XYZ file of C-alpha atoms in Angstrom:
529
model
C 85.528 107.117 35.014
C 81.727 107.311 35.424
C 79.950 110.354 34.074
C 78.673 111.271 37.543
C 81.152 110.212 40.234
C 79.709 109.644 43.666
C 81.185 112.245 46.028
C 80.783 112.506 49.781
C 82.628 115.057 51.899
C 82.507 114.508 55.695
C 84.071 117.342 57.702
C 87.086 117.689 55.396
C 87.447 113.946 55.044
C 86.525 111.974 51.953
C 83.645 109.751 52.993
C 83.226 107.735 49.813
C 84.810 107.033 46.482
C 82.746 105.115 43.963
C 84.497 102.356 41.976
C 86.565 104.111 39.337
C 85.458 107.539 40.531
C 87.692 110.424 41.437
C 88.215 111.211 45.109
C 86.804 114.630 45.904
C 87.764 116.973 48.726
C 85.348 119.830 48.262
C 87.288 121.076 45.223
C 86.499 121.055 41.487
C 87.365 117.640 40.036
C 89.436 119.237 37.291
C 91.883 120.435 39.958
C 92.414 116.932 41.285
C 95.286 115.829 39.006
C 97.562 118.639 40.166
C 96.668 118.049 43.813
C 97.265 114.308 43.595
C 100.615 114.949 41.931
C 101.579 117.232 44.817
C 100.558 114.630 47.365
C 102.402 111.878 45.539
C 105.532 113.973 45.398
C 105.189 114.697 49.106
C 104.899 110.985 49.822
C 108.224 110.480 48.126
C 110.138 113.587 49.201
C 108.664 114.969 52.414
C 108.070 112.044 54.777
C 111.667 111.847 55.907
C 111.476 115.353 57.376
C 107.904 115.458 58.672
C 107.151 112.271 60.580
C 108.882 110.515 63.496
C 111.178 107.588 62.955
C 108.828 104.820 64.056
C 106.118 105.929 61.612
C 108.600 106.866 58.899
C 110.028 103.357 58.946
C 106.581 101.850 58.476
C 105.748 104.205 55.619
C 109.083 103.713 53.910
C 108.814 99.937 54.139
C 105.326 100.022 52.683
C 106.053 102.459 49.866
C 109.685 101.711 48.979
C 108.797 99.482 46.044
C 105.801 101.597 45.113
C 107.516 104.993 45.056
C 108.960 104.786 41.513
C 105.565 103.775 40.148
C 103.819 106.602 41.991
C 106.471 109.044 40.823
C 106.009 107.950 37.210
C 102.221 107.948 37.453
C 102.140 111.463 38.868
C 104.520 113.159 36.444
C 103.386 116.453 34.901
C 102.895 114.599 31.610
C 99.859 112.844 33.081
C 96.633 114.488 31.970
C 94.159 112.569 34.130
C 94.467 111.116 37.609
C 91.749 109.210 39.438
C 91.522 107.103 42.574
C 89.392 103.982 42.431
C 89.397 100.259 43.214
C 90.083 97.036 41.405
C 88.025 93.861 41.662
C 89.920 92.662 44.737
C 89.494 95.903 46.677
C 92.984 97.280 46.090
C 93.039 101.015 45.547
C 94.212 102.256 42.153
C 95.786 105.592 41.346
C 95.044 105.732 37.621
C 96.677 107.959 35.021
C 96.888 108.037 31.271
C 100.202 106.191 31.487
C 99.022 103.378 33.727
C 97.827 102.473 37.221
C 99.405 102.034 40.641
C 97.817 99.600 43.098
C 98.058 100.245 46.854
C 97.665 97.266 49.166
C 96.049 97.159 52.601
C 99.428 97.560 54.333
C 100.312 100.568 52.204
C 96.959 102.189 52.835
C 97.437 101.673 56.580
C 100.881 103.289 56.378
C 99.431 106.382 54.742
C 96.699 106.758 57.351
C 99.215 106.321 60.178
C 101.349 109.129 58.775
C 98.657 111.801 58.460
C 98.599 113.073 62.092
C 102.354 113.655 62.069
C 102.407 116.086 59.142
C 102.727 119.488 60.795
C 101.875 121.749 57.865
C 98.067 122.078 57.717
C 97.865 122.412 53.923
C 100.075 119.392 53.380
C 98.053 117.429 55.900
C 94.855 118.200 53.978
C 96.468 117.119 50.732
C 97.786 113.915 52.259
C 94.388 113.240 53.820
C 92.922 113.267 50.316
C 94.854 110.171 49.367
C 94.978 108.678 52.856
C 91.201 108.584 53.174
C 90.629 107.693 49.554
C 92.812 104.627 49.949
C 91.130 103.571 53.186
C 89.604 100.109 53.084
C 86.577 101.434 54.983
C 85.036 103.957 52.576
C 81.432 104.788 53.416
C 78.861 105.330 50.663
C 76.684 108.417 51.178
C 73.687 106.202 51.810
C 75.447 104.530 54.751
C 77.255 107.167 56.894
C 77.338 104.713 59.804
C 80.053 102.795 57.952
C 82.392 105.779 58.213
C 81.831 105.915 61.981
C 82.475 102.183 62.189
C 85.758 102.695 60.350
C 86.845 105.321 62.884
C 85.923 103.036 65.787
C 87.764 100.088 64.278
C 90.828 102.255 63.738
C 90.678 103.369 67.388
C 90.418 99.738 68.493
C 93.395 98.824 66.330
C 95.452 101.652 67.801
C 94.653 100.586 71.364
C 95.494 96.960 70.580
C 98.783 97.675 68.784
C 100.397 100.517 70.750
C 103.445 99.300 72.636
C 104.416 98.737 75.361
C 100.773 98.340 76.439
C 99.830 95.921 73.645
C 101.844 93.173 75.331
C 99.982 93.769 78.585
C 96.628 93.596 76.838
C 97.395 90.241 75.224
C 97.934 88.592 78.621
C 95.712 90.892 80.647
C 94.914 89.878 84.207
C 91.872 91.613 85.786
C 93.023 93.928 88.563
C 91.329 94.073 91.948
C 90.068 97.606 92.586
C 88.866 99.369 95.731
C 86.411 102.264 95.603
C 87.237 105.076 98.020
C 85.049 108.147 98.424
C 85.196 111.329 100.431
C 82.739 111.556 103.310
C 80.085 114.206 103.104
C 79.378 116.015 106.389
C 76.142 114.137 106.888
C 77.811 110.733 106.501
C 80.837 111.283 108.742
C 80.947 108.284 111.060
C 81.011 108.821 114.783
C 84.497 109.497 116.060
C 85.886 110.938 112.801
C 86.942 114.538 113.400
C 86.088 117.399 111.058
C 86.545 119.606 109.225
C 88.901 118.222 106.597
C 88.585 115.559 103.935
C 88.167 111.957 104.993
C 88.041 108.904 102.762
C 86.280 105.639 103.300
C 86.629 102.383 101.425
C 83.074 101.729 100.230
C 83.437 98.679 98.003
C 85.872 96.115 96.624
C 85.730 94.798 93.074
C 87.488 91.926 91.324
C 87.956 93.913 88.120
C 88.036 97.532 86.979
C 85.228 96.877 84.494
C 83.045 95.613 87.333
C 83.916 98.686 89.396
C 82.861 101.260 86.799
C 79.635 99.374 86.121
C 78.569 98.770 89.721
C 80.039 101.585 91.852
C 77.467 103.777 93.602
C 77.555 106.816 95.852
C 76.409 106.975 99.470
C 72.776 107.195 98.318
C 73.018 104.194 96.007
C 73.124 106.227 92.780
C 75.475 105.031 90.004
C 78.803 106.823 89.760
C 80.036 107.856 86.315
C 83.325 109.682 86.903
C 86.400 108.363 88.667
C 90.087 108.859 89.298
C 91.989 105.634 88.575
C 94.939 105.487 90.970
C 97.822 103.118 91.529
C 101.507 102.803 92.257
C 104.069 103.061 89.432
C 103.844 99.875 87.371
C 100.526 98.811 88.930
C 98.885 98.545 85.498
C 96.862 101.774 85.336
C 97.561 102.529 81.680
C 97.019 98.945 80.545
C 93.773 98.670 82.527
C 92.583 101.991 81.106
C 93.272 100.813 77.559
C 91.559 97.493 78.250
C 88.430 99.300 79.402
C 88.584 101.722 76.465
C 88.860 98.796 74.066
C 85.794 97.208 75.650
C 83.951 100.524 75.242
C 84.862 100.625 71.535
C 83.515 97.110 71.017
C 80.367 97.981 72.952
C 79.779 101.005 70.732
C 80.359 98.924 67.586
C 77.688 96.481 68.759
C 75.277 99.056 70.212
C 74.738 102.417 68.428
C 73.130 103.836 71.587
C 76.267 103.294 73.704
C 78.592 106.229 74.517
C 81.390 107.174 72.134
C 84.765 106.158 73.614
C 87.424 108.887 73.547
C 90.949 107.929 74.633
C 93.429 110.750 75.322
C 96.907 111.097 76.801
C 97.061 114.060 79.117
C 100.780 114.518 78.452
C 99.587 115.935 75.103
C 97.567 118.673 76.845
C 100.036 121.544 76.839
C 97.843 124.554 76.053
C 94.214 125.622 75.923
C 91.301 124.522 78.059
C 90.304 120.877 78.595
C 87.295 121.451 76.309
C 89.548 122.765 73.524
C 92.005 119.919 73.977
C 89.213 117.333 73.827
C 87.685 118.984 70.757
C 90.994 118.497 68.936
C 91.278 114.894 70.163
C 87.705 114.178 69.048
C 88.492 115.619 65.606
C 91.588 113.443 65.385
C 89.666 110.326 66.441
C 86.353 110.748 64.627
C 87.131 113.264 61.881
C 84.362 115.744 62.659
C 83.379 118.531 65.060
C 80.568 116.708 66.845
C 82.347 117.222 70.191
C 80.352 120.425 70.544
C 77.210 118.280 70.675
C 78.652 116.554 73.752
C 79.105 119.846 75.587
C 75.881 121.404 74.247
C 73.403 118.546 73.766
C 70.386 120.807 73.177
C 66.895 119.357 73.249
C 67.410 116.400 70.913
C 66.023 113.019 71.856
C 69.370 111.262 71.430
C 72.148 113.360 72.973
C 75.714 112.517 72.004
C 77.336 110.809 75.004
C 81.017 110.142 75.570
C 83.081 107.696 77.649
C 86.278 109.654 78.313
C 89.458 107.701 79.116
C 92.260 110.105 80.100
C 95.684 108.638 80.838
C 98.472 110.270 82.827
C 97.218 113.225 84.865
C 100.630 113.219 86.563
C 102.377 113.243 83.169
C 101.225 116.724 82.176
C 104.035 119.240 81.823
C 105.220 120.761 85.131
C 104.853 124.228 83.574
C 101.394 125.374 84.663
C 100.599 121.902 86.009
C 98.458 122.999 88.956
C 96.460 125.425 86.803
C 95.732 122.671 84.279
C 94.705 120.239 87.028
C 92.330 122.879 88.423
C 90.922 123.398 84.920
C 90.259 119.655 84.563
C 88.585 119.622 87.949
C 86.233 122.437 86.861
C 85.611 120.795 83.502
C 84.618 117.435 84.973
C 82.491 119.087 87.648
C 80.847 121.970 85.772
C 81.252 121.646 81.997
C 80.881 117.991 81.039
C 77.109 117.361 81.066
C 75.499 114.619 83.110
C 75.165 111.334 81.264
C 78.812 111.325 80.168
C 81.406 109.094 81.826
C 85.052 109.779 82.639
C 87.994 107.812 84.016
C 91.242 109.713 84.661
C 94.398 107.733 85.496
C 97.096 109.114 87.808
C 99.872 107.845 90.056
C 98.506 107.735 93.570
C 101.456 109.621 95.097
C 100.845 112.587 92.771
C 97.075 112.740 93.051
C 96.095 113.926 96.524
C 92.512 114.922 95.820
C 93.328 116.740 92.575
C 90.016 116.212 90.761
C 87.720 115.602 93.755
C 86.456 112.390 92.152
C 85.674 108.997 93.669
C 88.912 107.013 93.726
C 89.298 103.592 92.131
C 92.560 102.309 93.593
C 94.289 99.392 91.876
C 95.461 96.766 94.359
C 98.668 94.700 94.226
C 98.392 91.322 92.532
C 97.376 88.605 94.960
C 98.892 85.095 94.682
C 96.083 83.853 92.428
C 96.533 86.757 90.008
C 100.312 86.349 90.018
C 99.888 82.717 88.983
C 97.368 83.673 86.280
C 99.866 86.223 84.981
C 102.590 83.570 84.844
C 100.353 81.139 82.939
C 99.401 83.880 80.471
C 102.995 84.839 79.676
C 105.038 81.712 80.399
C 102.585 78.789 80.236
C 105.137 75.969 79.895
C 107.209 77.032 82.915
C 104.712 78.906 85.065
C 104.708 76.224 87.772
C 108.514 76.229 87.973
C 108.693 80.004 88.227
C 105.978 80.117 90.877
C 107.797 77.492 92.945
C 111.074 79.425 92.642
C 109.358 82.652 93.720
C 107.959 80.953 96.825
C 111.402 79.550 97.653
C 112.922 83.006 97.210
C 110.268 84.409 99.545
C 111.077 81.865 102.251
C 114.778 82.637 101.944
C 114.671 86.463 101.868
C 111.233 87.513 103.140
C 108.663 89.704 101.388
C 110.629 92.953 101.521
C 113.908 91.736 100.030
C 112.741 88.886 97.806
C 111.722 88.959 94.161
C 108.391 87.584 95.328
C 107.843 90.948 97.002
C 108.171 92.623 93.590
C 105.870 90.146 91.844
C 102.705 91.838 93.125
C 103.480 94.718 90.732
C 102.738 93.916 87.039
C 105.712 95.948 85.774
C 108.208 94.089 87.948
C 106.506 90.763 87.299
C 106.883 91.350 83.551
C 110.604 91.891 84.131
C 110.866 88.725 86.244
C 109.137 86.666 83.538
C 111.409 88.048 80.801
C 114.578 87.204 82.722
C 113.316 83.776 83.808
C 112.389 82.944 80.216
C 115.983 83.604 79.195
C 117.828 82.102 82.180
C 115.445 79.423 83.528
C 116.304 80.733 86.990
C 115.699 83.784 89.138
C 118.316 86.540 89.324
C 120.034 87.311 92.613
C 118.063 90.225 93.988
C 116.591 93.468 92.701
C 119.707 95.025 91.158
C 120.621 91.793 89.385
C 117.073 91.582 88.014
C 117.288 95.028 86.429
C 120.752 94.442 84.972
C 119.818 91.062 83.524
C 116.594 92.490 82.101
C 118.561 95.160 80.238
C 121.136 92.554 79.151
C 118.415 90.356 77.665
C 116.941 93.269 75.726
C 120.396 94.227 74.445
C 120.918 90.636 73.339
C 117.550 90.655 71.569
C 118.416 93.968 69.894
C 121.731 92.559 68.659
C 120.108 89.432 67.204
C 117.067 90.946 65.526
C 117.282 91.877 61.804
C 118.554 95.435 61.549
C 119.370 95.551 65.258
C 122.512 96.945 66.833
C 125.043 94.819 68.694
C 127.239 96.302 71.430
C 130.634 95.281 72.731
C 130.845 94.566 76.492
C 132.337 98.040 77.047
C 129.623 99.705 74.950
C 126.905 97.778 76.794
C 128.279 98.889 80.166
C 128.558 102.500 78.983
C 124.992 102.381 77.685
C 123.670 101.083 81.020
C 125.505 103.809 82.927
C 124.205 106.510 80.569
C 120.624 105.285 80.953
C 121.033 105.117 84.743
C 122.072 108.781 84.782
C 119.110 109.681 82.603
C 116.728 107.783 84.881
C 117.996 109.716 87.883
C 117.560 113.075 86.126
C 114.097 112.248 84.775
C 112.736 110.914 88.040
C 114.268 113.852 89.917
C 111.861 116.102 87.990
C 108.692 114.298 89.041
C 106.990 110.943 88.856
C 108.141 110.082 85.333
C 106.755 113.285 83.800
C 107.614 113.340 80.065
C 110.403 115.822 79.365
C 111.187 117.694 76.121
C 113.292 115.514 73.860
C 115.867 118.281 73.383
C 116.397 118.522 77.137
C 116.760 114.758 77.430
C 119.413 114.735 74.713
C 121.292 117.499 76.539
C 121.267 115.520 79.807
C 122.814 112.418 78.266
C 126.619 112.158 78.421
C 128.688 112.126 75.232
C 131.049 109.527 76.710
C 131.339 107.235 79.732
C 134.478 105.981 81.459
C 134.527 102.165 81.591
C 137.525 100.693 83.416
C 139.697 103.660 82.467
C 138.597 103.709 78.837
C 136.445 106.524 77.433
C 133.538 104.961 75.530
C 131.517 107.196 73.201
C 127.790 107.380 74.033
C 126.234 109.740 71.447
C 122.930 110.935 72.993
C 120.891 110.186 69.868
C 122.262 106.632 69.716
C 121.596 106.101 73.422
C 118.013 107.333 73.074
C 117.352 105.272 69.950
C 118.610 102.102 71.611
C 116.787 102.795 74.892
C 113.562 103.268 72.944
C 114.194 100.177 70.839
C 114.545 97.929 73.911
C 111.494 99.461 75.635
C 113.391 101.303 78.382
C 112.289 104.741 77.200
C 109.063 105.919 75.566
C 109.290 108.826 73.099
C 105.911 110.339 72.268
C 104.206 113.418 70.862
C 104.108 115.218 67.529
C 107.114 116.602 65.616
C 108.381 119.757 67.268
C 106.936 118.704 70.632
C 108.461 115.254 71.202
C 108.924 114.136 74.818
C 110.605 111.210 76.521
C 109.947 109.245 79.700
C 110.640 105.852 81.250
């Protein structure tokens, strides 16, 4: 180790570790060996109980072969522990008895696990190693590199998170209409008042074009919008696409706003400002959010581009109070110069936030064909021809063509057509075949679970019951995972035979085949379709 290691502490996050130097977390270096031993032991013993299955699996895969080496390296017999790098950039945990190398994949697994550790002290200890083994360590002389690392991690999260990652890979720009409320002085002749009246002011070929070019009635640029659409219209995917573009813009231009992507289903307590402060800390690792709300007199105020998904997915408990709080925040507390886009299902919105409305339009024939070429290039022409034939036979309302204007349903049509080389017979057949194809995929994938015909039928009936109960409680509002388990039946009768459907198994399989999304932190997990 060097005589004078190069330390850099950035808001409780290690900002730099010099080659061969000891990682430092605002504590005396002589205390580091004991702390690293604790963290190493936690990596081995505590993950199974503190992080959700999808992250646990990634961590366990990455560290399974490494765990015995880490365990040996961090035994009490070790007198010195340091964290450094080798010539190829691999991170080394060094002790008197040897060294353990952590690869890029293993470092990523550690970083992914940090937010899910619920105990604050353990999270700090884990963050010591997680940041020290990051491939994007920033030397004190270049703090911008640490910011770049946070932005690149945000971009990676937006690109990888399923089920939206699939939609981003074949993204089709969505036509968007701008609708605004009339002011009294712009009410057209013949429109009665009082009351709120909306007018379509502009049409755009893409959401990105809309947020860049939309203006108010006086021609001034608009910076805050509600993004509205029907279920499955592509709101969440479009929001992530725009957020990803904002990340890349900020990486290329240090004067651009900071993108902040949040899921409003996570806002369960506190004010919007407090919720966003925590989300900023999680995204950027510091407390600079206060500079957004209180810019002061500096020449370069900190500006944010807020992307908030799922206004309608906030918990029903206190929902209207939280919506009112967001309305006040966007109107009165978020300073001018900051941008915001809040996504919500159109049927649940009304005029909740009193913002200009960007309404996503159904896919037109040209966009449907583009979608088909993006996802099924070799057979796009055949599928398009079959959709047109189905339309002529059954009409828009009852044909699968009528569903194709919705990206969610079109994704389902493509998946079934890819497997069958033909269209299913109607809406119900489409859904059943879609589930059948996912069950087949699940059975054939390594580590997947195969079902007998009776088990498959029981699973589909159990999920159908769950769908009814979930949708009965609102427009796909995430529900506590414990409640969802309680709603699922323990067994289903299939042709006179009782087939066991353990709720945990049903949920695991439904999540595995992308029917159900389970989200949130341990202790507050929620499920939705």
